[in-house]
Coordinates of C-alpha atoms and ligand atoms in Angstrom, one line a residue:
Chain D
X1 CA 19.5 -44.2 55.1
X2 CA 18.3 -43.6 51.3
X3 CA 15.2 -42.3 52.6
X4 CA 16.3 -39.7 55.2
X5 CA 19.0 -37.9 52.9
X6 CA 16.2 -37.8 50.5
X7 CA 13.8 -36.1 52.7
X8 CA 16.5 -34.1 54.1
X9 CA 17.3 -32.9 50.3
X10 CA 13.7 -32.3 49.6
X11 CA 13.3 -30.1 52.9
X12 CA 16.1 -27.9 51.7
X13 CA 14.7 -27.4 48.5
X14 CA 11.5 -26.5 50.0
X15 CA 12.9 -24.1 52.2
X16 CA 15.1 -22.5 49.6
X17 CA 11.8 -22.3 47.4
X18 CA 10.0 -20.7 50.0
X19 CA 12.7 -17.7 50.3
X20 CA 12.7 -17.4 46.8
X21 CA 9.1 -17.0 46.7
X22 CA 9.2 -14.0 49.9
X23 CA 11.9 -12.6 48.3
X24 CA 9.6 -12.0 44.9
X25 CA 6.9 -10.9 46.9
X26 CA 9.0 -8.5 48.8
X27 CA 10.4 -7.0 45.9
X28 CA 7.0 -6.6 44.0
X29 CA 6.0 -5.0 47.1
X30 CA 8.9 -2.7 47.7
X31 CA 8.8 -1.6 43.9
X32 CA 5.3 -0.4 44.3
X33 CA 5.7 1.3 47.6
X34 CA 8.7 3.0 46.0
X35 CA 7.0 4.1 43.2
X36 CA 4.1 5.6 44.9
X37 CA 6.3 7.2 47.4
X38 CA 8.8 8.4 45.1
X39 CA 5.9 10.0 42.8
X40 CA 3.6 11.4 45.4
X41 CA 6.8 12.8 47.3
X42 CA 8.3 14.5 43.9
X43 CA 4.5 15.5 42.7
X44 CA 2.5 16.6 45.5
X45 CA 4.4 19.6 46.9
X46 CA 4.0 21.1 43.3
X47 CA 0.5 20.6 43.2
X48 CA -1.0 24.3 44.1
X49 CA -4.5 25.6 43.5
X50 CA -2.9 27.9 40.9
X51 CA -1.6 25.0 38.8
X52 CA -4.9 23.5 39.0
X53 CA -6.6 26.4 37.9
X54 CA -5.1 28.1 35.6
X55 CA -3.7 27.8 31.9
X56 CA 0.0 28.1 31.1
X57 CA 0.7 31.8 30.2
X58 CA 4.3 32.9 28.2
X59 CA 4.0 36.5 30.0
X60 CA 4.2 35.1 33.5
X61 CA 5.9 31.9 32.7
X62 CA 3.6 30.2 34.9
X63 CA 2.1 26.8 34.2
X64 CA -1.3 26.0 34.7
X65 CA -2.7 22.5 33.7
X66 CA -6.6 23.5 33.9
X67 CA -6.8 22.9 30.0
X68 CA -5.1 19.7 30.3
X69 CA -7.8 18.6 33.2
X70 CA -10.7 19.6 30.9
X71 CA -9.1 18.0 27.9
X72 CA -9.2 14.9 29.7
X73 CA -12.8 15.4 31.0
X74 CA -14.0 16.1 27.5
X75 CA -12.0 13.3 25.9
X76 CA -13.3 10.7 28.1
X77 CA -16.9 11.9 28.1
X78 CA -16.6 11.9 24.0
X79 CA -15.2 8.5 24.1
X80 CA -17.8 6.9 26.5
X81 CA -20.4 8.4 25.0
X82 CA -19.7 6.8 21.3
X83 CA -18.1 3.7 22.3
X84 CA -21.0 2.5 25.1
X85 CA -23.6 2.5 22.6
X86 CA -21.6 0.8 19.8
X87 CA -19.7 -2.0 22.4
X88 CA -22.9 -2.6 24.4
X89 CA -25.2 -3.2 21.0
X90 CA -22.4 -5.4 19.3
X91 CA -22.3 -7.4 22.7
X92 CA -26.1 -8.0 22.5
X93 CA -26.4 -8.8 19.3
X94 CA -23.7 -11.5 19.4
X95 CA -25.0 -13.0 22.7
X96 CA -28.6 -12.5 21.8
X97 CA -29.3 -12.6 18.4
X98 CA -26.4 -13.9 16.1
X99 CA -27.4 -17.9 15.3
X100 CA -23.9 -18.0 13.3
X101 CA -21.5 -19.4 16.4
X102 CA -18.3 -19.4 14.1
X103 CA -19.0 -16.2 12.9
X104 CA -19.3 -15.1 16.7
X105 CA -16.3 -17.0 17.8
X106 CA -14.2 -15.2 15.1
X107 CA -15.4 -12.0 16.1
X108 CA -14.6 -12.8 19.6
X109 CA -11.2 -13.6 18.7
X110 CA -10.6 -10.6 16.7
X111 CA -11.7 -8.5 19.5
X112 CA -9.5 -10.0 21.7
X113 CA -6.6 -9.7 19.7
X114 CA -7.3 -5.9 19.2
X115 CA -7.2 -5.6 22.7
X116 CA -3.5 -6.6 22.6
X117 CA -2.5 -4.5 19.9
X118 CA 0.3 -1.6 20.7
X119 CA -1.5 1.8 21.4
X120 CA 0.8 3.4 19.0
X121 CA -0.8 1.6 16.3
X122 CA -4.1 2.7 16.9
X123 CA -2.5 6.1 16.7
X124 CA -0.9 5.8 13.4
X125 CA -4.2 4.5 12.0
X126 CA -6.2 7.5 14.1
X127 CA -4.2 9.8 12.4
X128 CA -4.6 8.4 8.9
X129 CA -8.5 7.9 9.3
X130 CA -9.4 10.9 11.4
X131 CA -6.9 13.4 12.1
X132 CA -6.3 13.7 8.2
X133 CA -10.2 14.4 7.3
X134 CA -11.0 16.5 10.5
X135 CA -7.7 18.2 11.7
X136 CA -5.7 17.5 14.8
X137 CA -8.1 17.7 17.6
X138 CA -9.6 16.2 20.6
X139 CA -12.6 14.5 18.6
X140 CA -9.9 12.7 16.5
X141 CA -8.3 11.7 19.6
X142 CA -11.6 10.2 20.8
X143 CA -12.6 8.2 17.7
X144 CA -9.1 6.6 17.7
X145 CA -9.8 6.2 21.8
X146 CA -13.2 4.5 20.8
X147 CA -11.8 1.8 18.3
X148 CA -9.2 1.3 21.2
X149 CA -11.9 0.6 23.8
X150 CA -14.6 -1.1 21.9
X151 CA -13.3 -4.3 22.1
X152 CA -13.0 -3.9 26.4
X153 CA -16.7 -2.7 26.2
X154 CA -17.8 -5.3 23.9
X155 CA -16.4 -8.4 25.8
X156 CA -17.1 -7.3 29.4
X157 CA -20.7 -6.4 28.5
X158 CA -20.9 -9.7 26.8
X159 CA -19.2 -11.9 29.5
X160 CA -22.1 -10.2 32.2
X161 CA -24.5 -11.2 29.6
X162 CA -23.5 -14.5 29.5
X163 CA -23.9 -14.8 33.5
X164 CA -27.9 -13.7 33.1
X165 CA -29.7 -17.3 34.0
X166 CA -31.4 -18.6 30.8
X167 CA -34.2 -19.4 32.9
X168 CA -35.1 -15.7 32.7
X169 CA -35.1 -15.5 29.1
X170 CA -37.4 -18.7 29.0
X171 CA -39.5 -17.4 31.4
X172 CA -40.4 -14.0 29.6
X173 CA -40.5 -15.9 26.4
X174 CA -43.0 -18.2 28.1
X175 CA -45.3 -15.0 28.9
X176 CA -45.4 -14.1 25.2
X177 CA -42.5 -11.3 25.1
X178 CA -40.8 -10.7 21.9
X179 CA -37.1 -10.9 21.5
X180 CA -36.5 -7.4 22.2
X181 CA -38.9 -6.9 25.2
X182 CA -36.8 -9.7 26.7
X183 CA -33.4 -8.2 26.2
X184 CA -34.6 -4.9 27.1
X185 CA -36.4 -6.1 30.6
X186 CA -34.6 -9.0 31.7
X187 CA -31.6 -9.3 29.9
X188 CA -30.0 -5.7 30.0
X189 CA -30.8 -5.0 33.6
X190 CA -28.6 -8.2 34.4
X191 CA -25.6 -7.0 32.6
X192 CA -25.3 -3.5 34.0
X193 CA -22.4 -4.3 36.3
X194 CA -20.8 -5.7 33.1
X195 CA -21.2 -2.4 31.4
X196 CA -20.0 -0.1 34.3
X197 CA -17.0 -2.6 34.9
X198 CA -16.0 -1.9 31.4
X199 CA -16.8 1.9 31.5
X200 CA -14.2 2.0 34.7
X201 CA -11.8 -0.1 32.6
X202 CA -12.0 2.2 29.8
X203 CA -11.6 5.2 31.6
X204 CA -8.4 3.9 33.2
X205 CA -7.2 3.2 29.6
X206 CA -8.2 6.8 28.3
X207 CA -6.4 8.4 31.2
X208 CA -3.3 6.3 30.9
X209 CA -3.1 6.7 26.8
X210 CA -0.2 8.9 25.3
X211 CA 1.1 7.3 22.1
X212 CA -2.4 7.3 20.6
X213 CA -3.3 10.6 21.4
X214 CA 0.1 12.4 20.4
X215 CA -0.6 11.5 16.9
X216 CA -4.1 12.5 16.9
X217 CA -5.3 15.0 19.3
X218 CA -2.0 17.3 19.4
X219 CA -0.6 19.3 22.3
X220 CA -2.4 22.6 22.7
X221 CA -3.3 24.0 26.2
X222 CA -6.0 26.2 25.6
X223 CA -9.2 26.4 28.0
X224 CA -12.4 25.6 25.9
X225 CA -16.0 24.6 26.4
X226 CA -16.7 21.0 25.5
X227 CA -17.6 21.6 21.9
X228 CA -15.1 23.9 21.0
X229 CA -12.6 21.7 23.2
X230 CA -13.2 18.6 20.8
X231 CA -12.8 20.5 17.9
X232 CA -9.7 22.2 18.8
X233 CA -6.6 20.3 19.3
X234 CA -5.6 19.6 23.2
X235 CA -3.3 17.6 25.3
X236 CA -5.2 15.5 27.9
X237 CA -2.8 14.9 31.3
X238 CA -1.0 12.2 30.2
X239 CA 0.1 14.1 26.7
X240 CA 0.5 17.3 28.8
X241 CA 3.0 14.8 31.6
X242 CA 5.2 14.0 28.3
X243 CA 5.4 17.6 27.1
X244 CA 6.4 19.0 29.9
X245 CA 8.6 16.6 31.4
X246 CA 10.4 15.9 27.6
X247 CA 10.0 18.7 25.9
X248 CA 10.2 21.6 28.2
X249 CA 12.1 20.0 31.2
X250 CA 9.3 21.3 33.9
X251 CA 10.1 17.9 36.1
X252 CA 8.0 19.8 39.2
X253 CA 5.2 20.0 36.9
X254 CA 5.2 16.5 35.4
X255 CA 5.5 15.0 39.0
X256 CA 2.0 16.7 39.8
X257 CA 0.4 15.6 37.0
X258 CA 2.3 12.0 37.8
X259 CA 0.9 12.2 41.0
X260 CA -2.8 13.2 40.1
X261 CA -2.7 10.4 37.4
X262 CA -1.4 8.1 40.2
X263 CA -4.2 8.8 42.4
X264 CA -6.7 8.9 39.8
X265 CA -5.8 5.1 39.0
X266 CA -5.7 4.2 42.5
X267 CA -9.5 5.4 42.6
X268 CA -10.6 4.0 39.6
X269 CA -9.4 0.5 40.6
X270 CA -10.8 0.7 44.2
X271 CA -14.4 1.7 42.2
X272 CA -14.1 -1.4 39.9
X273 CA -13.6 -3.5 42.5
X274 CA -16.3 -2.0 44.6
X275 CA -18.8 -2.6 41.6
X276 CA -18.0 -6.1 41.5
X277 CA -18.7 -6.5 45.2
X278 CA -21.8 -5.2 44.7
X279 CA -23.1 -6.7 42.0
X280 CA -21.6 -10.4 43.1
X281 CA -23.9 -9.5 46.4
X282 CA -27.1 -8.7 44.5
X283 CA -26.3 -11.8 42.4
X284 CA -26.0 -14.0 45.1
X285 CA -29.1 -13.4 46.5
Chain N
X1 CA -63.7 -31.6 23.8
X2 CA -60.2 -31.6 23.1
X3 CA -58.2 -28.3 22.9
X4 CA -55.0 -29.4 21.3
X5 CA -54.8 -32.3 18.6
X6 CA -51.3 -33.7 17.8
X7 CA -50.7 -35.8 14.5
X8 CA -47.8 -37.7 13.6
X9 CA -45.1 -35.5 15.4
X10 CA -41.7 -36.2 15.2
X11 CA -38.6 -34.0 16.8
X12 CA -35.2 -34.0 16.0
X13 CA -32.5 -32.5 17.9
X14 CA -30.2 -32.2 15.0
X15 CA -29.3 -36.1 14.6
X16 CA -31.1 -37.4 17.6
X17 CA -34.7 -38.2 17.2
X18 CA -36.0 -37.3 20.5
X19 CA -40.2 -37.7 19.5
X20 CA -41.4 -40.5 17.1
X21 CA -45.0 -40.7 15.8
X22 CA -46.6 -38.7 18.5
X23 CA -50.4 -38.8 18.2
X24 CA -52.6 -37.3 21.0
X25 CA -55.7 -35.0 21.8
X26 CA -55.5 -33.1 25.1
X27 CA -58.7 -32.6 26.6
X28 CA -60.2 -29.5 27.9
X29 CA -60.5 -28.3 31.3
X30 CA -58.7 -31.0 32.7
X31 CA -55.5 -31.9 33.8
X32 CA -53.5 -34.2 31.6
X33 CA -50.4 -35.7 33.3
X34 CA -47.3 -37.0 31.2
X35 CA -45.0 -39.7 32.7
X36 CA -42.3 -41.8 31.9
X37 CA -38.6 -42.4 32.9
X38 CA -36.2 -39.6 32.0
X39 CA -35.1 -38.2 28.8
X40 CA -37.9 -39.9 27.4
X41 CA -38.9 -36.7 25.8
X42 CA -41.9 -35.4 28.1
X43 CA -40.3 -32.0 28.5
X44 CA -39.3 -32.1 24.5
X45 CA -43.0 -32.6 23.9
X46 CA -44.6 -30.1 26.3
X47 CA -42.4 -27.5 24.9
X48 CA -43.3 -28.2 21.8
X49 CA -47.1 -27.4 22.2
X50 CA -46.4 -23.5 23.0
X51 CA -43.2 -23.8 20.7
X52 CA -40.6 -23.1 23.3
X53 CA -38.3 -25.2 21.5
X54 CA -38.0 -22.6 18.7
X55 CA -35.5 -21.1 21.0
X56 CA -33.2 -24.2 20.5
X57 CA -30.9 -24.1 17.6
X58 CA -31.1 -27.4 15.4
X59 CA -34.7 -28.6 16.2
X60 CA -36.6 -30.1 13.6
X61 CA -40.2 -31.0 13.7
X62 CA -42.6 -32.6 11.4
X63 CA -46.3 -33.6 11.7
X64 CA -49.0 -31.5 12.6
X65 CA -50.3 -29.7 16.2
X66 CA -53.9 -27.9 16.2
X67 CA -54.5 -25.6 19.0
X68 CA -58.0 -24.4 18.3
X69 CA -58.3 -25.3 15.1
X70 CA -55.4 -23.8 14.0
X71 CA -52.1 -25.3 13.0
X72 CA -49.4 -23.6 15.2
X73 CA -46.5 -23.9 13.1
X74 CA -48.8 -22.0 10.2
X75 CA -47.2 -18.7 9.1
X76 CA -50.2 -17.1 10.1
X77 CA -49.6 -17.9 13.9
X78 CA -47.6 -15.7 16.0
X79 CA -45.8 -17.1 18.2
X80 CA -45.9 -14.8 20.9
X81 CA -49.7 -14.8 21.3
X82 CA -49.3 -18.7 20.8
X83 CA -47.5 -18.3 24.5
X84 CA -50.2 -15.8 25.5
X85 CA -52.8 -18.5 25.2
X86 CA -50.7 -21.5 26.4
X87 CA -48.6 -20.5 29.4
X88 CA -45.9 -22.4 31.0
X89 CA -44.7 -22.7 34.3
X90 CA -40.8 -24.8 34.5
X91 CA -39.3 -27.2 36.6
X92 CA -37.1 -24.7 38.9
X93 CA -39.0 -21.5 39.6
X94 CA -37.9 -18.9 38.0
X95 CA -39.3 -15.5 39.3
X96 CA -37.4 -12.6 37.6
X97 CA -35.4 -10.7 39.6
X98 CA -37.7 -7.9 40.5
X99 CA -40.7 -6.8 42.6
X100 CA -43.5 -9.8 43.2
X101 CA -46.0 -7.1 41.6
X102 CA -43.8 -6.4 38.5
X103 CA -43.4 -10.4 38.3
X104 CA -46.9 -10.8 37.5
X105 CA -47.5 -7.8 35.6
X106 CA -44.9 -8.6 33.3
X107 CA -47.1 -10.6 31.3
X108 CA -49.9 -8.0 31.1
X109 CA -47.5 -5.5 30.4
X110 CA -46.2 -7.3 27.7
X111 CA -49.3 -7.2 25.8
X112 CA -50.0 -3.7 26.2
X113 CA -51.7 -3.2 29.6
X114 CA -50.4 0.1 31.1
X115 CA -53.6 1.4 33.1
X116 CA -52.6 1.2 36.8
X117 CA -56.0 0.2 37.9
X118 CA -56.2 -2.3 35.4
X119 CA -52.9 -3.9 36.0
X120 CA -53.6 -3.6 40.1
X121 CA -56.9 -5.7 39.4
X122 CA -55.2 -8.4 37.0
X123 CA -52.0 -8.7 39.7
X124 CA -54.6 -9.1 42.4
X125 CA -56.8 -11.8 40.6
X126 CA -53.7 -13.6 39.9
X127 CA -52.1 -13.9 42.8
X128 CA -55.4 -15.0 44.4
X129 CA -56.0 -17.7 41.9
X130 CA -52.5 -18.9 42.5
X131 CA -53.5 -19.1 45.9
X132 CA -50.5 -16.7 47.4
X133 CA -52.4 -13.5 47.8
X134 CA -52.7 -13.5 51.6
X135 CA -48.8 -14.3 51.9
X136 CA -47.5 -11.6 49.7
X137 CA -50.6 -8.8 49.7
X138 CA -48.5 -6.5 52.2
X139 CA -45.1 -6.9 50.4
X140 CA -45.8 -6.6 46.7
X141 CA -42.8 -4.1 46.4
X142 CA -40.6 -6.8 47.7
X143 CA -38.3 -8.6 45.1
X144 CA -39.4 -12.0 44.5
X145 CA -36.4 -13.6 45.1
X146 CA -36.7 -12.9 48.5
X147 CA -39.3 -15.7 49.2
X148 CA -39.3 -19.5 49.7
X149 CA -39.0 -22.0 46.6
X150 CA -42.8 -22.9 47.1
X151 CA -43.9 -19.3 47.1
X152 CA -41.7 -18.5 44.1
X153 CA -43.3 -21.5 42.2
X154 CA -46.8 -20.2 43.2
X155 CA -46.0 -16.5 42.2
X156 CA -44.6 -18.1 38.6
X157 CA -48.0 -19.8 38.2
X158 CA -49.7 -16.3 39.3
X159 CA -47.3 -14.8 36.7
X160 CA -48.6 -17.1 34.0
X161 CA -52.0 -17.0 34.9
X162 CA -52.1 -13.1 34.6
X163 CA -51.9 -13.1 30.8
X164 CA -55.3 -14.9 31.0
X165 CA -54.0 -18.2 29.0
X166 CA -56.3 -21.0 28.0
X167 CA -53.8 -23.9 28.7
X168 CA -51.0 -24.2 31.3
X169 CA -48.1 -26.3 30.6
X170 CA -46.4 -27.3 33.7
X171 CA -42.9 -29.3 33.5
X172 CA -42.1 -31.2 36.9
X173 CA -43.6 -28.1 38.8
X174 CA -42.6 -29.5 42.3
X175 CA -40.2 -31.5 41.6
X176 CA -37.5 -29.0 43.4
X177 CA -39.8 -28.4 46.1
X178 CA -40.7 -29.9 49.9
X179 CA -43.5 -32.3 50.6
X180 CA -45.7 -29.4 52.0
X181 CA -45.3 -26.8 48.9
X182 CA -45.9 -29.7 46.9
X183 CA -49.2 -30.6 48.1
X184 CA -50.3 -26.9 48.3
X185 CA -49.5 -26.8 44.6
X186 CA -51.0 -29.7 43.9
X187 CA -54.6 -28.4 45.4
X188 CA -53.9 -25.6 43.6
X189 CA -53.7 -27.2 40.2
X190 CA -56.8 -29.3 41.0
X191 CA -58.6 -26.1 41.3
X192 CA -57.3 -24.3 38.5
X193 CA -58.7 -27.0 36.2
X194 CA -62.2 -25.2 36.5
X195 CA -60.9 -22.7 34.3
X196 CA -58.0 -24.0 32.7
X197 CA -56.7 -27.0 30.6
X198 CA -53.6 -28.1 32.3
X199 CA -50.7 -30.5 31.3
X200 CA -48.4 -31.7 33.5
X201 CA -45.1 -33.5 33.1
X202 CA -44.5 -35.4 36.5
X203 CA -41.6 -37.8 37.7
X204 CA -43.9 -38.9 40.7
X205 CA -46.5 -41.7 39.6
X206 CA -48.6 -41.0 43.1
X207 CA -49.1 -37.6 41.8
X208 CA -50.6 -38.4 38.4
X209 CA -52.6 -40.6 40.4
X210 CA -53.5 -38.0 42.9
X211 CA -54.0 -35.0 40.7
X212 CA -54.7 -36.3 37.0
X213 CA -57.7 -37.1 34.9
X214 CA -55.7 -38.6 31.8
X215 CA -52.4 -40.0 31.8
X216 CA -49.8 -40.0 28.8
X217 CA -47.0 -42.5 29.2
X218 CA -44.1 -41.8 27.3
X219 CA -41.2 -44.2 26.5
X220 CA -37.8 -43.7 24.4
X221 CA -39.5 -40.7 22.5
X222 CA -43.1 -42.6 21.9
X223 CA -46.1 -42.4 23.6
X224 CA -46.7 -45.7 24.7
X225 CA -50.4 -45.3 26.1
X226 CA -52.9 -42.7 26.8
X227 CA -56.1 -42.5 28.5
X228 CA -58.0 -42.0 31.4
X229 CA -55.8 -42.1 34.8
X230 CA -57.6 -45.0 36.1
X231 CA -57.7 -46.7 33.4
X232 CA -53.8 -46.3 32.6
X233 CA -53.1 -47.5 36.3
X234 CA -55.5 -49.8 36.7
X235 CA -55.7 -52.1 33.6
X236 CA -52.8 -50.8 31.3
X237 CA -53.1 -51.8 27.9
X238 CA -49.8 -52.0 27.2
X239 CA -47.4 -54.4 28.8
X240 CA -44.5 -51.8 28.7
X241 CA -47.0 -49.6 30.6
X242 CA -47.6 -52.2 33.5
X243 CA -43.8 -52.6 34.0
X244 CA -43.4 -48.9 34.2
X245 CA -46.0 -48.4 36.6
X246 CA -45.6 -51.2 38.8
X247 CA -41.9 -50.3 39.1
X248 CA -40.1 -52.7 36.9
X249 CA -37.9 -50.1 35.2
X250 CA -37.4 -46.1 35.3
Ligands
ADP1 N1 -31.4 -28.9 23.7 C1 -31.2 -30.3 23.6 N2 -30.3 -30.5 22.8 C2 -30.3 -31.5 22.3 N3 -30.8 -33.1 22.8 C3 -31.6 -32.8 23.7 C4 -32.2 -31.3 24.3 N4 -33.0 -31.6 25.2 C5 -33.4 -32.8 25.7 N5 -32.4 -33.4 24.6 C6 -32.6 -34.7 24.2 O1 -33.5 -35.5 24.5 C7 -34.2 -36.4 24.9 C8 -35.5 -36.4 25.6 O2 -34.9 -35.0 26.7 P1 -36.4 -34.5 27.6 O3 -37.5 -34.1 26.6 O4 -35.7 -33.4 28.5 O5 -36.7 -35.7 28.5 P2 -37.6 -35.7 29.7 O6 -38.4 -34.4 30.1 O7 -38.6 -36.9 29.4 O8 -36.2 -36.2 30.8 C9 -33.2 -36.8 25.6 O9 -32.5 -37.5 25.2 C10 -32.3 -35.7 25.7 O10 -30.9 -36.1 26.0
MG2 MG1 -38.0 -33.3 31.6

């Protein structure tokens, strides 16, 4: 008697839990789909060749986002160019050279914490550190993004350095190779995937960043070459989205940019997954 | 003639003493086997001979090791050159994830040889010496990780030979291999002693008997007995050695 009623109760509970879980899964999928369809539906019709290939003109009152696209490319390139050697170098030092484990632990913990800080704080610091000395410009924005992304690059590189088998290092040392040769020829080739993954994640973050850039890189929409561009203020796509929607009420343009960013984000996630898969395959060989 | 002299050597991993007062002379151009139950310090001692223990933090060593008349711990010794002279083959085959050719050329390139013709010669000679040339000569550009375990181990031997060492340290080189690969490596080792001094850790006493000229028996960090292999196995001086080789423990 007792057993039967208990098992009935349990069964009812299980069915209920299952239903709740299904509901939450359904809700999540529905939300993502709604967002995708809504943004693409609002944005894609507004994407025209003219929008992509011109700059805004006050005479014709037309809006073009070419400068914002270029600014985004410049800032991504500049940031990666600076953050890569710093982050990879720091990771190599920490995993291969540093002998003080306590200090390494502290640095890793600090890096972990750094990557959780709200980006607006980076913006504030970047403004004081960089924009105040070099003026509001893309380069100041890039430097701010360097600080933001340094922990990401460092940590992903470190994680993949740790997966390089110790036996490779032993083999190389056993042949009389010095530290740097071992690192360069045996360890680094084994962590390329970590570096690439870190880069892709960083590009994603840079594309999505607005708060830190509002403070440091400015809002201008001028078409420049890369050198002049970095020295001048400029809006990236995400910042431009904010400006067009919030300050100018140009929702068509804002949604067009949103659609572009959305597609880029999907592509970036896809690329990251692809890289991981590719290297996982090679590693299991 | 002995090539390595070890005098009163002790080794600690932190507080744990792994080797206690080891005294031994390794004879040149012959095969010396290290036997003993696992954990008795064979690998530790082997790795001390070319200072691979330098890589492990917290290792402390006392006593002297002389290689060809030089104290290997002295400041004048370049540890990379020491490891060039005293090469090493590991328990688990560990070829680099690169081509067969690049694996063998790794050592010579490390020591400054870049001439293509010269490298080709060295690679071929090392692969021939390691008795694997015929199997790989048509696929030198293929990734070494695609080879069988036994081939990988002979490749690792070739890689070690390519830097022209005088001594070859081998830590249970056949323990991860099948019986056929094992006997190929045993034959190879016996040929190599013409040119090289070989020190080999083995877990397998038959292997020590088959292959080695001298045997050292380790127990709990001590070198209990060292002598001609025939003597050690037929008339051991120590009771502990006798107990071990007759299978009473370990
Ligand atoms: N890296 C290490 N750190 C601390 N202790 C170690 C290390 N390597 C070996 N030991 C210890 O030293 C002793 C000897 O080990 P080892 O030389 O590997 O023995 P064997 O090769 O004879 O099996 C063991 O007690 C082992 O636990
Ligand atoms: Mg061992």
